[in-house]
Amino acid sequence: MKKFWLHSLLKVYAVIMVVIVGCLVLILSYSDWHSRYKETEQIAQQAVTRLADEVDYYNRRANQLAQSLVENRAKLDGVYNYFIMSPSEYASWRLSADVPTYVQVSLHQNINDIYVENEFVTGIDIALNDYKTVFVSTRQARGGKQLPAEEFRPARDAFPIAIYDKAVDQVIGTIYIRIDGEVFNKVVDNMRGDVPLALSVLSPYKKEILHFGDTKGIGQNDWIKKETIYNYTVQTAVPAHYVIEKTVFSTGLIIFSGLILVGVLYAALQRIFLNYQRQVVDIVDTLHLITDGDNQKRIATETKEQELLLIATTTNTMLDSMDKSIRDIYRLEISQKDANMRALQAQINPHFMYNTLEFIRMYAVMQHQEELADIIYEFSSLLRNNISDESRSSLKNELEFCRKYSYLCMVRHPKSVAYGFKIEEGLEGMMIPKFSIQPLIENYFAHGIDYRRQDNVISVKAQKIDGAVRLMIQDNGRGIPAECLAEIQEILASRELMDAQNREQRTSIGIRNIHERFLLFFGDRYSIQLKSQTDQGATYIIEIKDE
């Protein structure tokens, strides 16, 4: 099979498909990565904010609980006496203490009450300044015990709360309250879902007191940090490999789907193009045979489909008609040969041209290219109007011709040009010289329009005024340079016709032609004005006085 443009077109389409699908894969992959990154960043931000709020809340609660142990003199004495008395002496003191019944001075009982009323507390340690022992207790051993101060090490996850003796207005020691880590675990689990968040809480002294998740692969700059109102630092981060792994997996699925799509589309295109190419090759080969002299050869229509069947059938009909015309020409007398040949050619050429344009238009319609079909239709209408022999036209037909011409010009830049044609009722049938307005429209599209702008406009209005009909052709284009404007205004001011020799030596032939044709058609009833400024367009005002 010969290599035709359709074969190359299939390759071009295949490459375009691969490029489009490849770009789509890149866009989807980037979008997936970006959305996952933003999602994890948002989760991390929400988690750090929520955890900071929880740390502040439990630090505040721990402070309240610690202060409740020394909130009055009796309780403070109970703390002091616990460290300086023996157990028996401490028991006797508690029984003999002169305090109201609602005040509990027993340190053991007060600590037990804290454990009972606050399930999140897992341990309470009390270390007084300059004392040799430290009280240590847990939820399992609420009674607690004393350890030598040199052996005591505060738990990593304990909140240190300074306690005061208001009588001397000084810090007397520190109470360490440990919070159940599950409290924070639940907050973190509710926020992160399946995202492997790593969270850490630092004390005001920058020591880590809480930690969740794996920090492997997390750099120092990857942490999102938030300071609490009590100077604790809460920080969170997501391992970089998590987003990458998720994106690689989804990208693989996208690429796989894209490859399947490309394969299906290519197979479909190949099937369609091969069948189409086979038919086109047959048409071209047959036409070559006819060109080489086999005038009896015709295109086989039984293997053609849709628009190619129409083209083949019409071409065969045209060839038959041409054969018949040629045979008729040869039968003419020698003296009539040239004249008859021109007559037949004048019939065949437009007919062939219109048929060809119609075939192209129908093919565009069948390919759902309605805009292209409209363009071909308008162009065909313009050609028919050009070929007609009339020397004059109704105002309605002239403006319709201008509209079609403007439409064809606008197709090149559909979003930057607008046009409008308006005829006052009753003026549609007014006769004017044919092609007397179209050259002005053509001048605008050839010289006046600025395609860098998006607001190009040209309009034609026909309206009745006192004792006359006014035609106004107006645009907002580049305008006419001052030196050219003066020359054109001089031409339009003249009421004399120029002979052929002088006309060929002057510029602005089109405008002069319009002016002289209006003069010949309407005589003294006709007048014209031209106004223009640079970058503000041009306006032609034509007035035809009533008879």
Coordinates of C-alpha atoms in Angstrom, one line a residue:
M1 CA 0.0 0.0 0.0
K2 CA 1.3 3.4 -1.0
K3 CA 2.3 5.9 1.7
F4 CA -0.3 8.7 1.9
W5 CA -0.8 11.6 4.1
L6 CA -3.4 9.7 6.1
H7 CA -0.7 7.2 7.1
S8 CA 1.5 10.1 8.4
L9 CA -1.6 11.6 10.0
L10 CA -2.2 8.3 12.0
K11 CA 1.4 8.5 13.3
V12 CA 0.9 12.2 14.2
Y13 CA -2.4 11.4 16.0
A14 CA -0.6 8.5 17.9
V15 CA 2.2 10.8 19.0
I16 CA -0.3 13.5 20.0
M17 CA -2.3 10.9 22.0
V18 CA 0.9 9.8 23.8
V19 CA 1.9 13.4 24.6
I20 CA -1.6 14.3 25.8
V21 CA -1.9 11.1 27.9
G22 CA 1.6 11.7 29.2
C23 CA 0.9 15.3 30.1
L24 CA -2.4 14.1 31.8
V25 CA -0.4 11.5 33.8
L26 CA 2.0 14.2 34.9
I27 CA -0.7 16.6 35.8
L28 CA -2.7 13.9 37.7
S29 CA 0.4 12.6 39.5
Y30 CA 1.4 16.1 40.5
S31 CA -2.1 16.9 41.6
D32 CA -2.2 13.6 43.6
W33 CA 1.1 14.4 45.2
H34 CA 0.1 17.9 46.0
S35 CA -3.2 17.0 47.4
R36 CA -1.6 14.3 49.6
Y37 CA 1.1 16.7 50.7
K38 CA -1.5 19.3 51.6
E39 CA -3.7 16.8 53.3
T40 CA -0.9 15.4 55.5
E41 CA 0.3 19.0 56.2
Q42 CA -3.3 19.9 57.3
I43 CA -3.6 16.8 59.5
A44 CA -0.2 17.5 61.1
Q45 CA -1.2 21.2 61.7
Q46 CA -4.5 20.1 63.2
A47 CA -2.8 17.4 65.3
V48 CA -0.2 19.8 66.7
T49 CA -2.9 22.4 67.5
R50 CA -5.1 19.8 69.2
L51 CA -2.3 18.2 71.1
A52 CA -1.1 21.7 72.3
D53 CA -4.5 22.4 73.6
E54 CA -4.6 19.0 75.4
V55 CA -1.1 19.6 76.9
D56 CA -2.2 23.1 78.1
Y57 CA -5.4 21.6 79.6
Y58 CA -3.7 18.8 81.5
N59 CA -0.9 21.1 82.6
R60 CA -3.5 23.5 84.0
R61 CA -5.3 20.5 85.7
A62 CA -2.1 19.2 87.1
N63 CA -1.3 22.7 88.5
Q64 CA -4.8 22.8 90.1
L65 CA -4.3 19.4 91.6
A66 CA -0.8 20.2 92.9
Q67 CA -2.0 23.5 94.5
S68 CA -4.9 21.7 96.1
L69 CA -2.4 19.8 98.2
V70 CA -1.1 23.0 99.8
E71 CA -4.1 25.3 99.4
N72 CA -4.3 26.2 103.1
R73 CA -2.1 26.2 106.2
A74 CA -3.5 23.0 107.6
K75 CA -2.8 21.0 104.4
L76 CA 0.7 22.6 104.1
D77 CA 1.5 21.5 107.7
G78 CA 0.3 18.1 106.7
V79 CA 2.9 18.0 103.9
Y80 CA 5.7 19.3 106.2
N81 CA 4.9 16.9 109.1
Y82 CA 4.8 14.0 106.7
F83 CA 8.5 14.5 105.9
I84 CA 9.7 15.4 109.5
M85 CA 7.6 13.0 111.6
S86 CA 7.6 9.3 112.0
P87 CA 4.5 7.4 110.8
S88 CA 3.2 7.1 114.4
E89 CA 3.9 10.7 115.2
Y90 CA 2.2 11.7 112.0
A91 CA -0.8 9.6 112.8
S92 CA -1.1 11.1 116.3
W93 CA -0.7 14.6 114.9
R94 CA -3.5 14.0 112.4
L95 CA -5.9 12.9 115.2
S96 CA -5.0 15.8 117.5
A97 CA -4.9 18.5 114.8
D98 CA -7.2 21.4 115.6
V99 CA -8.8 22.0 112.2
P100 CA -12.3 22.0 110.8
T101 CA -13.8 18.7 110.0
Y102 CA -14.1 19.5 106.3
V103 CA -10.4 20.1 106.0
Q104 CA -8.4 17.0 105.3
V105 CA -4.8 17.3 106.6
S106 CA -3.7 13.7 105.7
L107 CA -1.3 13.8 102.8
H108 CA -2.1 10.2 102.0
Q109 CA -5.9 10.8 101.9
N110 CA -5.5 14.0 99.8
I111 CA -3.4 12.1 97.2
N112 CA -5.8 9.2 97.2
D113 CA -8.7 11.6 96.5
I114 CA -6.8 12.9 93.5
Y115 CA -6.3 9.4 92.1
V116 CA -10.0 8.6 92.7
E117 CA -11.3 11.8 91.1
N118 CA -8.9 12.1 88.2
E119 CA -8.4 8.9 86.2
F120 CA -5.8 10.5 84.0
V121 CA -3.3 10.9 86.9
T122 CA -0.9 7.9 87.0
G123 CA 1.7 9.2 89.6
I124 CA 2.3 12.0 92.1
D125 CA 5.8 12.8 93.5
I126 CA 6.6 15.5 96.1
A127 CA 10.1 17.0 96.5
L128 CA 10.5 19.7 99.1
N129 CA 13.5 22.0 98.9
D130 CA 16.4 21.1 101.3
Y131 CA 14.6 17.9 102.5
K132 CA 16.5 14.6 102.3
T133 CA 13.6 12.5 101.1
V134 CA 11.1 12.6 98.3
F135 CA 7.5 11.3 98.4
V136 CA 6.8 8.9 95.5
S137 CA 3.4 7.4 94.6
T138 CA 1.6 5.7 91.7
R139 CA -2.0 4.8 91.0
Q140 CA -1.1 1.2 91.9
A141 CA 0.7 2.3 95.1
R142 CA -1.4 5.3 96.2
G143 CA 0.0 5.2 99.8
G144 CA 3.4 6.0 98.4
K145 CA 6.8 5.9 100.0
Q146 CA 9.8 8.0 100.7
L147 CA 13.0 7.8 98.7
P148 CA 16.3 9.4 99.4
A149 CA 16.5 12.7 97.5
E150 CA 19.7 11.7 95.8
E151 CA 18.1 8.6 94.3
F152 CA 15.0 10.3 93.0
R153 CA 14.7 11.0 89.3
P154 CA 11.5 12.7 88.0
A155 CA 9.6 10.7 85.4
R156 CA 10.2 11.9 81.9
D157 CA 6.4 12.4 81.3
A158 CA 5.7 14.3 84.6
F159 CA 4.5 17.9 84.7
P160 CA 6.6 19.7 87.3
I161 CA 4.5 22.1 89.4
A162 CA 6.2 24.6 91.8
I163 CA 4.4 24.9 95.2
Y164 CA 4.5 28.0 97.5
D165 CA 4.3 28.7 101.2
K166 CA 2.2 31.9 101.2
A167 CA 3.3 32.7 104.7
V168 CA 6.9 33.3 103.6
D169 CA 6.0 33.9 99.9
Q170 CA 8.6 31.5 98.5
V171 CA 8.8 28.3 96.6
I172 CA 9.1 25.3 99.0
G173 CA 9.3 22.5 96.5
T174 CA 8.0 20.8 93.4
I175 CA 5.2 18.4 92.8
Y176 CA 5.5 16.1 89.8
I177 CA 2.2 14.8 88.4
R178 CA 2.3 12.1 85.7
I179 CA -0.5 12.0 83.1
D180 CA -1.7 8.8 81.5
G181 CA -0.1 8.8 77.9
E182 CA -3.3 7.1 76.5
V183 CA -5.0 10.4 77.0
F184 CA -2.8 12.0 74.4
N185 CA -2.6 8.8 72.3
K186 CA -6.4 8.9 71.7
V187 CA -6.2 12.5 70.6
V188 CA -3.4 11.7 68.2
D189 CA -5.2 8.6 66.8
N190 CA -8.4 10.5 66.2
M191 CA -6.5 13.1 64.2
R192 CA -4.0 11.2 62.1
G193 CA -6.1 8.3 60.8
D194 CA -3.8 6.2 58.6
V195 CA -1.1 8.9 58.4
P196 CA 2.1 7.9 60.3
L197 CA 2.3 11.1 62.3
A198 CA 5.3 11.5 64.6
L199 CA 4.6 13.8 67.6
S200 CA 6.7 15.1 70.4
V201 CA 6.1 17.3 73.5
L202 CA 9.1 19.3 75.0
S203 CA 9.1 20.8 78.4
P204 CA 9.9 24.4 79.0
Y205 CA 13.5 23.2 79.5
K206 CA 13.4 21.6 76.0
K207 CA 13.4 18.0 77.4
E208 CA 11.1 15.6 75.6
I209 CA 8.3 14.4 78.0
L210 CA 6.0 12.7 75.4
H211 CA 6.7 11.0 72.1
F212 CA 4.4 9.3 69.6
G213 CA 5.3 7.6 66.3
D214 CA 8.5 6.8 64.3
T215 CA 10.8 9.7 63.7
K216 CA 12.9 7.8 61.1
G217 CA 13.4 9.9 57.9
I218 CA 12.3 13.2 59.6
G219 CA 14.7 16.1 59.4
Q220 CA 14.9 18.9 62.0
N221 CA 13.3 21.3 59.5
D222 CA 10.4 18.9 58.9
W223 CA 8.7 19.5 62.3
I224 CA 5.7 21.7 62.6
K225 CA 6.0 23.4 66.0
K226 CA 3.6 25.2 68.4
E227 CA 4.3 26.8 71.7
T228 CA 1.7 26.4 74.4
I229 CA 0.8 29.2 76.9
Y230 CA 2.8 27.3 79.6
N231 CA 5.9 27.3 77.3
Y232 CA 5.7 23.7 76.3
T233 CA 6.6 22.9 72.7
V234 CA 4.4 20.5 70.7
Q235 CA 5.8 19.4 67.4
T236 CA 4.7 17.0 64.7
A237 CA 5.9 15.8 61.3
V238 CA 5.1 13.2 58.6
P239 CA 7.9 11.1 57.2
A240 CA 8.7 12.2 53.6
H241 CA 8.7 8.6 52.4
Y242 CA 5.0 8.3 53.2
V243 CA 3.8 10.9 50.7
I244 CA 6.3 9.6 48.1
E245 CA 5.2 6.0 48.5
K246 CA 1.6 6.8 48.2
T247 CA 2.2 9.0 45.2
V248 CA 4.4 6.4 43.5
F249 CA 1.6 3.8 43.9
S250 CA -1.1 6.0 42.6
T251 CA 1.1 7.2 39.8
G252 CA 1.7 3.6 38.8
L253 CA -2.0 3.1 38.5
I254 CA -2.4 6.2 36.5
I255 CA 0.4 5.3 34.1
F256 CA -1.0 1.8 33.7
S257 CA -4.5 3.2 33.0
G258 CA -3.0 5.7 30.5
L259 CA -1.1 3.0 28.6
I260 CA -4.3 0.9 28.3
L261 CA -6.1 4.0 27.1
V262 CA -3.4 4.8 24.5
G263 CA -3.5 1.2 23.3
V264 CA -7.2 1.1 22.9
L265 CA -7.3 4.5 21.2
Y266 CA -4.4 3.6 18.9
A267 CA -6.1 0.3 17.9
A268 CA -9.3 2.1 17.2
L269 CA -7.6 4.8 15.1
Q270 CA -5.6 2.3 13.2
R271 CA -8.7 0.3 12.3
I272 CA -10.6 3.5 11.2
F273 CA -7.6 5.0 9.3
L274 CA -6.6 1.8 7.5
N275 CA -10.2 1.3 6.2
Y276 CA -10.3 5.0 5.2
Q277 CA -6.9 5.0 3.6
R278 CA -7.7 1.9 1.6
Q279 CA -10.7 3.7 0.0
V280 CA -8.7 6.9 -0.5
V281 CA -5.9 5.0 -2.2
D282 CA -8.4 3.4 -4.6
I283 CA -9.8 6.8 -5.5
V284 CA -6.4 8.3 -6.1
D285 CA -5.1 5.4 -8.2
T286 CA -8.3 5.5 -10.3
L287 CA -7.8 9.3 -10.9
H288 CA -4.2 8.7 -11.9
L289 CA -5.3 6.2 -14.5
I290 CA -7.9 8.6 -15.8
T291 CA -5.2 11.4 -15.9
D292 CA -2.9 9.1 -17.8
G293 CA -5.5 8.7 -20.6
D294 CA -7.8 5.9 -19.5
N295 CA -11.0 8.1 -19.9
Q296 CA -13.3 5.1 -19.6
K297 CA -12.0 4.2 -16.1
R298 CA -14.4 5.0 -13.2
I299 CA -14.1 4.8 -9.4
A300 CA -15.5 1.6 -7.9
T301 CA -18.3 2.8 -5.6
E302 CA -19.2 -0.6 -4.1
T303 CA -16.2 -0.4 -1.7
K304 CA -16.8 3.2 -0.6
E305 CA -18.5 4.4 2.5
Q306 CA -20.2 7.6 3.6
E307 CA -18.5 10.8 2.3
L308 CA -16.1 8.9 0.1
L309 CA -19.0 7.1 -1.5
L310 CA -20.5 10.6 -2.2
I311 CA -17.3 11.9 -3.6
A312 CA -16.8 8.8 -5.8
T313 CA -20.3 8.8 -7.1
T314 CA -20.3 12.6 -7.8
T315 CA -16.8 12.3 -9.5
N316 CA -18.0 9.5 -11.7
T317 CA -21.1 11.6 -12.6
M318 CA -18.9 14.6 -13.3
L319 CA -16.5 12.5 -15.4
D320 CA -19.4 11.1 -17.4
S321 CA -20.7 14.7 -17.9
M322 CA -17.3 15.9 -18.9
D323 CA -17.0 13.0 -21.4
K324 CA -20.3 13.9 -22.9
S325 CA -19.4 17.6 -23.1
I326 CA -16.1 16.8 -24.7
R327 CA -17.8 14.6 -27.3
D328 CA -20.3 17.4 -28.0
I329 CA -17.5 19.9 -28.4
Y330 CA -15.8 17.7 -31.0
R331 CA -19.1 17.5 -33.0
L332 CA -19.3 21.3 -33.3
E333 CA -18.1 23.0 -36.4
I334 CA -14.5 24.3 -36.5
S335 CA -15.7 27.8 -36.6
Q336 CA -17.7 27.4 -33.5
K337 CA -15.1 25.5 -31.5
D338 CA -13.5 28.2 -29.5
A339 CA -16.8 29.9 -28.6
N340 CA -18.5 26.7 -27.6
M341 CA -15.5 25.5 -25.6
R342 CA -15.6 28.7 -23.5
A343 CA -19.4 28.3 -23.0
L344 CA -19.1 24.8 -21.8
Q345 CA -16.1 25.6 -19.6
A346 CA -18.1 28.5 -18.1
Q347 CA -20.8 26.0 -17.2
I348 CA -18.5 23.2 -16.0
N349 CA -16.1 25.3 -13.8
P350 CA -18.6 26.9 -11.5
H351 CA -20.6 23.7 -11.4
F352 CA -17.4 21.7 -10.5
M353 CA -16.4 24.4 -8.0
Y354 CA -19.8 24.5 -6.2
N355 CA -20.0 20.7 -6.2
T356 CA -16.5 20.4 -4.7
L357 CA -17.3 23.0 -2.0
E358 CA -20.6 21.2 -1.3
F359 CA -18.8 17.9 -1.0
I360 CA -16.3 19.5 1.5
R361 CA -19.2 21.1 3.4
M362 CA -21.1 17.8 3.7
Y363 CA -17.9 16.0 4.8
A364 CA -17.5 18.7 7.5
V365 CA -21.1 18.2 8.7
M366 CA -20.7 14.4 8.8
Q367 CA -17.5 14.9 10.9
H368 CA -19.5 17.2 13.2
Q369 CA -17.4 20.2 12.1
E370 CA -20.4 22.6 12.0
E371 CA -18.3 25.7 12.1
L372 CA -16.2 24.6 9.1
A373 CA -19.4 23.7 7.2
D374 CA -20.8 27.2 7.9
I375 CA -17.6 28.8 6.7
I376 CA -17.7 26.8 3.4
Y377 CA -21.3 27.6 3.0
E378 CA -20.8 31.3 3.4
F379 CA -17.8 31.2 1.1
S380 CA -19.8 29.5 -1.6
S381 CA -22.5 32.1 -1.2
L382 CA -19.9 34.8 -1.7
L383 CA -18.7 33.2 -4.9
R384 CA -22.2 32.8 -6.3
N385 CA -22.8 36.5 -5.6
N386 CA -19.5 37.5 -7.2
I387 CA -20.2 35.5 -10.4
S388 CA -23.7 37.0 -10.9
D389 CA -24.0 39.7 -13.6
E390 CA -26.2 42.2 -11.8
S391 CA -24.8 45.7 -11.6
R392 CA -26.9 46.7 -8.7
S393 CA -28.2 45.1 -5.5
S394 CA -30.8 45.8 -2.8
L395 CA -29.5 47.3 0.4
K396 CA -30.5 44.1 2.2
N397 CA -28.5 41.8 -0.1
E398 CA -25.5 44.1 -0.1
L399 CA -25.3 44.1 3.7
E400 CA -25.9 40.3 3.8
F401 CA -22.9 40.0 1.4
C402 CA -20.9 42.2 3.8
R403 CA -22.0 40.1 6.8
K404 CA -20.8 36.9 5.1
Y405 CA -17.5 38.5 4.2
S406 CA -17.1 39.8 7.8
Y407 CA -17.9 36.3 9.1
L408 CA -15.2 34.7 7.0
C409 CA -12.7 37.4 8.2
M410 CA -13.7 36.9 11.8
V411 CA -13.1 33.2 11.7
R412 CA -9.3 33.8 11.9
H413 CA -9.7 35.7 15.2
P414 CA -13.1 34.8 16.6
K415 CA -12.6 36.3 20.0
S416 CA -11.2 39.6 18.9
V417 CA -13.7 40.9 16.3
A418 CA -17.4 41.8 16.4
Y419 CA -19.6 43.2 13.6
G420 CA -23.1 44.4 13.2
F421 CA -25.4 45.4 10.4
K422 CA -28.7 47.2 10.9
I423 CA -31.3 48.4 8.4
E424 CA -34.2 50.5 9.4
E425 CA -37.5 49.0 8.4
G426 CA -38.6 50.0 4.9
L427 CA -35.1 50.4 3.5
E428 CA -34.4 46.7 2.7
G429 CA -35.4 47.0 -0.9
M430 CA -33.5 50.2 -1.7
M431 CA -31.2 49.6 -4.7
I432 CA -27.6 50.7 -4.7
P433 CA -24.5 49.8 -6.8
K434 CA -23.4 46.2 -6.3
F435 CA -20.2 45.9 -4.2
S436 CA -20.4 49.5 -3.1
I437 CA -20.1 48.9 0.6
Q438 CA -18.0 45.6 0.8
P439 CA -14.7 47.3 -0.2
L440 CA -15.0 49.6 2.9
I441 CA -15.5 46.5 5.1
E442 CA -12.5 44.9 3.3
N443 CA -10.4 47.9 3.9
Y444 CA -11.1 47.7 7.6
F445 CA -10.1 44.0 7.8
A446 CA -7.0 44.6 5.6
H447 CA -5.7 47.8 7.1
G448 CA -7.7 49.1 10.0
I449 CA -8.1 46.1 12.4
D450 CA -5.7 45.7 15.3
Y451 CA -5.6 41.9 16.2
R452 CA -3.8 42.6 19.4
R453 CA -7.0 44.0 20.8
Q454 CA -10.0 42.1 21.9
D455 CA -12.6 44.8 21.3
N456 CA -12.4 45.3 17.5
V457 CA -15.8 46.3 16.1
I458 CA -17.2 47.4 12.7
S459 CA -20.8 48.3 12.1
V460 CA -23.0 49.4 9.2
K461 CA -26.3 51.2 9.8
A462 CA -28.9 52.3 7.3
Q463 CA -31.5 54.8 8.6
K464 CA -33.9 57.4 7.4
I465 CA -33.2 61.0 8.2
D466 CA -35.0 64.2 7.1
G467 CA -35.3 63.9 3.3
A468 CA -32.5 61.4 2.9
V469 CA -31.2 57.9 3.6
R470 CA -28.0 57.7 5.6
L471 CA -25.5 54.8 5.5
M472 CA -22.9 54.9 8.3
I473 CA -19.9 52.5 8.2
Q474 CA -18.0 52.8 11.4
D475 CA -15.1 51.0 13.1
N476 CA -12.8 51.4 16.1
G477 CA -9.6 50.3 14.4
R478 CA -6.3 52.0 13.8
G479 CA -7.7 54.9 11.9
I480 CA -6.2 56.6 8.9
P481 CA -2.9 58.5 9.0
A482 CA -3.4 62.2 8.6
E483 CA -1.6 62.5 5.3
C484 CA -3.7 59.6 3.8
L485 CA -6.9 61.0 5.3
A486 CA -6.4 64.4 3.6
E487 CA -5.8 62.7 0.2
I488 CA -8.9 60.5 0.5
Q489 CA -11.1 63.4 1.7
E490 CA -9.9 65.4 -1.4
I491 CA -11.0 62.5 -3.6
L492 CA -14.4 62.2 -1.9
A493 CA -14.9 65.9 -2.2
S494 CA -14.5 65.8 -6.0
R495 CA -17.6 65.5 -8.2
E496 CA -15.8 64.7 -11.4
L497 CA -15.0 61.3 -12.8
M498 CA -11.3 60.5 -13.5
D499 CA -10.2 59.0 -16.8
A500 CA -8.7 55.5 -16.9
Q501 CA -5.1 56.7 -17.4
N502 CA -5.1 59.1 -14.4
R503 CA -6.9 56.5 -12.2
E504 CA -4.1 54.0 -12.7
Q505 CA -1.6 56.5 -11.5
R506 CA -3.4 57.4 -8.3
T507 CA -3.7 55.6 -5.0
S508 CA -6.9 54.6 -3.1
I509 CA -8.4 53.0 -6.2
G510 CA -11.1 51.1 -4.2
I511 CA -12.5 54.2 -2.4
R512 CA -12.4 56.2 -5.6
N513 CA -14.2 53.4 -7.4
I514 CA -17.0 53.4 -4.8
H515 CA -17.3 57.2 -4.9
E516 CA -17.6 57.3 -8.7
R517 CA -20.1 54.5 -8.8
F518 CA -22.3 56.2 -6.3
L519 CA -22.0 59.4 -8.4
L520 CA -23.0 57.6 -11.5
F521 CA -25.9 55.9 -9.8
F522 CA -27.4 58.7 -7.7
G523 CA -25.9 61.8 -9.2
D524 CA -26.3 65.0 -7.2
R525 CA -28.5 63.2 -4.6
Y526 CA -25.3 61.5 -3.3
S527 CA -22.7 62.9 -0.8
I528 CA -20.1 61.2 1.4
Q529 CA -18.0 62.3 4.4
L530 CA -15.0 60.6 6.1
K531 CA -13.9 61.1 9.7
S532 CA -11.0 59.4 11.3
Q533 CA -8.5 59.7 14.1
T534 CA -5.4 57.6 14.8
D535 CA -6.3 54.5 17.0
Q536 CA -9.9 55.7 17.2
G537 CA -11.2 54.2 13.9
A538 CA -12.8 55.6 10.8
T539 CA -16.4 56.6 10.0
Y540 CA -17.9 56.8 6.4
I541 CA -21.2 58.7 6.2
I542 CA -23.1 58.3 2.9
E543 CA -26.3 60.2 2.4
I544 CA -28.7 59.7 -0.5
K545 CA -31.4 62.5 -0.8
D546 CA -34.9 61.6 -1.6
E547 CA -36.0 62.2 -5.2

